[in-house]
Amino acid sequence: MHTVGQAIVETLAAHAIDRVFCVPGESYLGLLDALYGRPDIDTIVCRHESGAGFMALADARLTGRPGVAIVSRGPGASNAAIAVHTAQQDGVPFILLIGQVASRDVRRDSFQEIDYGHMFGRIAKWTAEVTDPARIAETMLRALQVATTGVPGPVVIAIPEDVLTAATPNTTVHPQAPVRAAADPADIAELRAWLQQSRQPLIIAGSGLERPGGRAALARFAEAWQIPAIMSFRRQDLFDNAHPLYAGDLGLANPDRQMAALRDADLLLVLGARLSDITTQGYSFPDLVRPQMRLVHVHHDPAAIGLHFAADLAIACDPQSAIAALGAPATPPDRAAWIGRLATERRRIAAIRRPAVDDGIPFEAVIEIVGQCLTPDAILTLDAGVFAAPAYRIIPFAPPQRLLAPIAGAMGFGVPAAVAAAVREPDRQVICLVGDGGFLMTGSELALACQRPLNIKVIVSDNGVYGSIRLHQERAYPGRTIGTSFANPDLALIGRAFGFPVTRLTTPGQLAALADILRQPGPAFVVVDTSLQAILP
Ligand SMILES: Cc1ncc(C[n+]2csc(CCOP(=O)(O)OP(=O)(O)O)c2C)c(N)n1
């Protein structure tokens, strides 16, 4: 007989989930105790549940396995909500385990009680409250299945504290066979014919290719068929950005000229992307609801197809298996003019530089140096903020480099993601770019560096404002600044307090030092006095 807590831990271990992120609570001591003395599961203690959740998401993106965060009821679960939302928007498999009030007090509005089905019902893929210890195995099976199948996403499981310590007769849940669906051979044959006829095809690649072998399969396919590829929102790391077939990314606002070129595609082949808001430029590319060009949507989740754009071919399978089934044409089609046109647009965007300023360092210049100093297997984590905008434009990513940036645009993601990456991949270069606003939201997770080595280079943009919002405010209400400025503490001292070697860069002349810092091994904390002029309209 196991306790429910032990059954959960055994099930995680059986699924190769070797790390969990938590902030403790009295409501799940029975689960914590089941983690005691388990060398196969690393329990990472975090300083805020949002940090724990973001770390779990970053770890999931690096391992391909569900990220797990364990939090206390009410207040703890509320703090973790941002990670549930981010997991949903980013399509990341995430299991949030919550210690619930004792069974006898459930639905009494008892101390710190929340009905998590209501709270998370619309943002989680599935929520459950385990009332019968005998049903923990079934609940875990479904949690793992729902989190990882279709568009991956968040699952929330609440377990009352007395249920966690109750005995359960169930055995551990072992991994089941992955669900595989294959494309209809007739659809593949039709698509092959369309690809041969098409003069100006375009691939939109998305997170469905963020799986083992996905990047290599995409590159081989694009090369064999000579099709340019553009990445969905913040998925630049799926394709070698220096490749002639790289057409860029669909971001917050692509230039009109580039969009005009993309609209000239006669066949849009969507591979593992969801065609969501930002990727489709606010549901304007392609045309709603019958696109102006042929649309072929390949996605492993049939529920992700045909939500806004009617597809001429809808293929519900893993994009890698569709690519494999398509094979290669006998002779690669000659689409040099089309490929060249899209590549020119992409290069034009990457070459944009802001005019010189005299109020500090334009963060764009920092990003340019970061791009030059990334090692071939670097992991770059970005927080949300205007400081990061040039990174999506300028940095030439190439697999196996990774870009971990919140698709949901959640501030506070950058530092926890870097912490999780440094723990998961201690030998890879991990660089985190974060604004002063985002840093003071979850920068406290750097405290893990006081406990274990964290080989992270943190670069904080210190501009004294919530810059991204200030920029919008200045456009909408010129000169009427309110609610977007703040006064910072000494950020360099904070870095030092976490045990990092700290450098402060105040003038563009000092930027040469940054390259040296980034090329040296070991942790570093760099505070950049960032220009405001460079971002304001
Ligand atoms: C959790 C969260 N709160 C608020 C926002 C809205 N928001 C987007 S960017 C931004 C400002 C970011 O400021 P900072 O980290 O200093 O970077 P900067 O924009 O100045 O470069 C805000 C408040 C958000 N995206 N996420």
mmCIF file of N, CA and C in Angstrom, residues 61 65 123 304 331 356 392 440 461 472 532:
data_model
loop_
_atom_site.group_PDB
_atom_site.id
_atom_site.type_symbol
_atom_site.label_atom_id
_atom_site.label_comp_id
_atom_site.label_asym_id
_atom_site.label_seq_id
_atom_site.Cartn_x
_atom_site.Cartn_y
_atom_site.Cartn_z
ATOM 1 N N ARG A 61 9.983 22.801 -21.498
ATOM 2 C CA ARG A 61 10.376 23.112 -22.881
ATOM 3 C C ARG A 61 11.747 22.527 -23.204
ATOM 4 N N ARG A 65 9.176 16.881 -21.357
ATOM 5 C CA ARG A 65 8.283 16.205 -20.406
ATOM 6 C C ARG A 65 7.472 17.265 -19.649
ATOM 7 N N ILE A 123 -8.831 28.226 -18.129
ATOM 8 C CA ILE A 123 -7.458 28.341 -18.643
ATOM 9 C C ILE A 123 -6.698 27.022 -18.555
ATOM 10 N N ALA A 304 -7.049 22.206 -33.160
ATOM 11 C CA ALA A 304 -6.336 23.462 -33.422
ATOM 12 C C ALA A 304 -6.513 23.910 -34.866
ATOM 13 N N THR A 331 13.327 16.295 -58.408
ATOM 14 C CA THR A 331 14.211 17.453 -58.636
ATOM 15 C C THR A 331 13.650 18.631 -57.830
ATOM 16 N N ALA A 356 21.394 57.192 -32.985
ATOM 17 C CA ALA A 356 22.187 57.330 -31.758
ATOM 18 C C ALA A 356 21.431 58.139 -30.707
ATOM 19 N N TYR A 392 14.426 39.631 -30.874
ATOM 20 C CA TYR A 392 13.663 38.813 -31.817
ATOM 21 C C TYR A 392 14.044 39.143 -33.259
ATOM 22 N N LEU A 440 12.299 42.818 -10.845
ATOM 23 C CA LEU A 440 11.826 42.945 -9.458
ATOM 24 C C LEU A 440 10.534 42.163 -9.221
ATOM 25 N N SER A 461 18.126 45.413 -17.788
ATOM 26 C CA SER A 461 17.995 46.731 -18.414
ATOM 27 C C SER A 461 17.378 47.692 -17.394
ATOM 28 N N HIS A 472 3.616 52.835 -25.151
ATOM 29 C CA HIS A 472 2.203 52.895 -25.574
ATOM 30 C C HIS A 472 1.532 54.165 -25.038
ATOM 31 N N LEU A 532 16.304 55.722 -22.549
ATOM 32 C CA LEU A 532 14.861 55.790 -22.728
ATOM 33 C C LEU A 532 14.541 56.396 -24.094
#
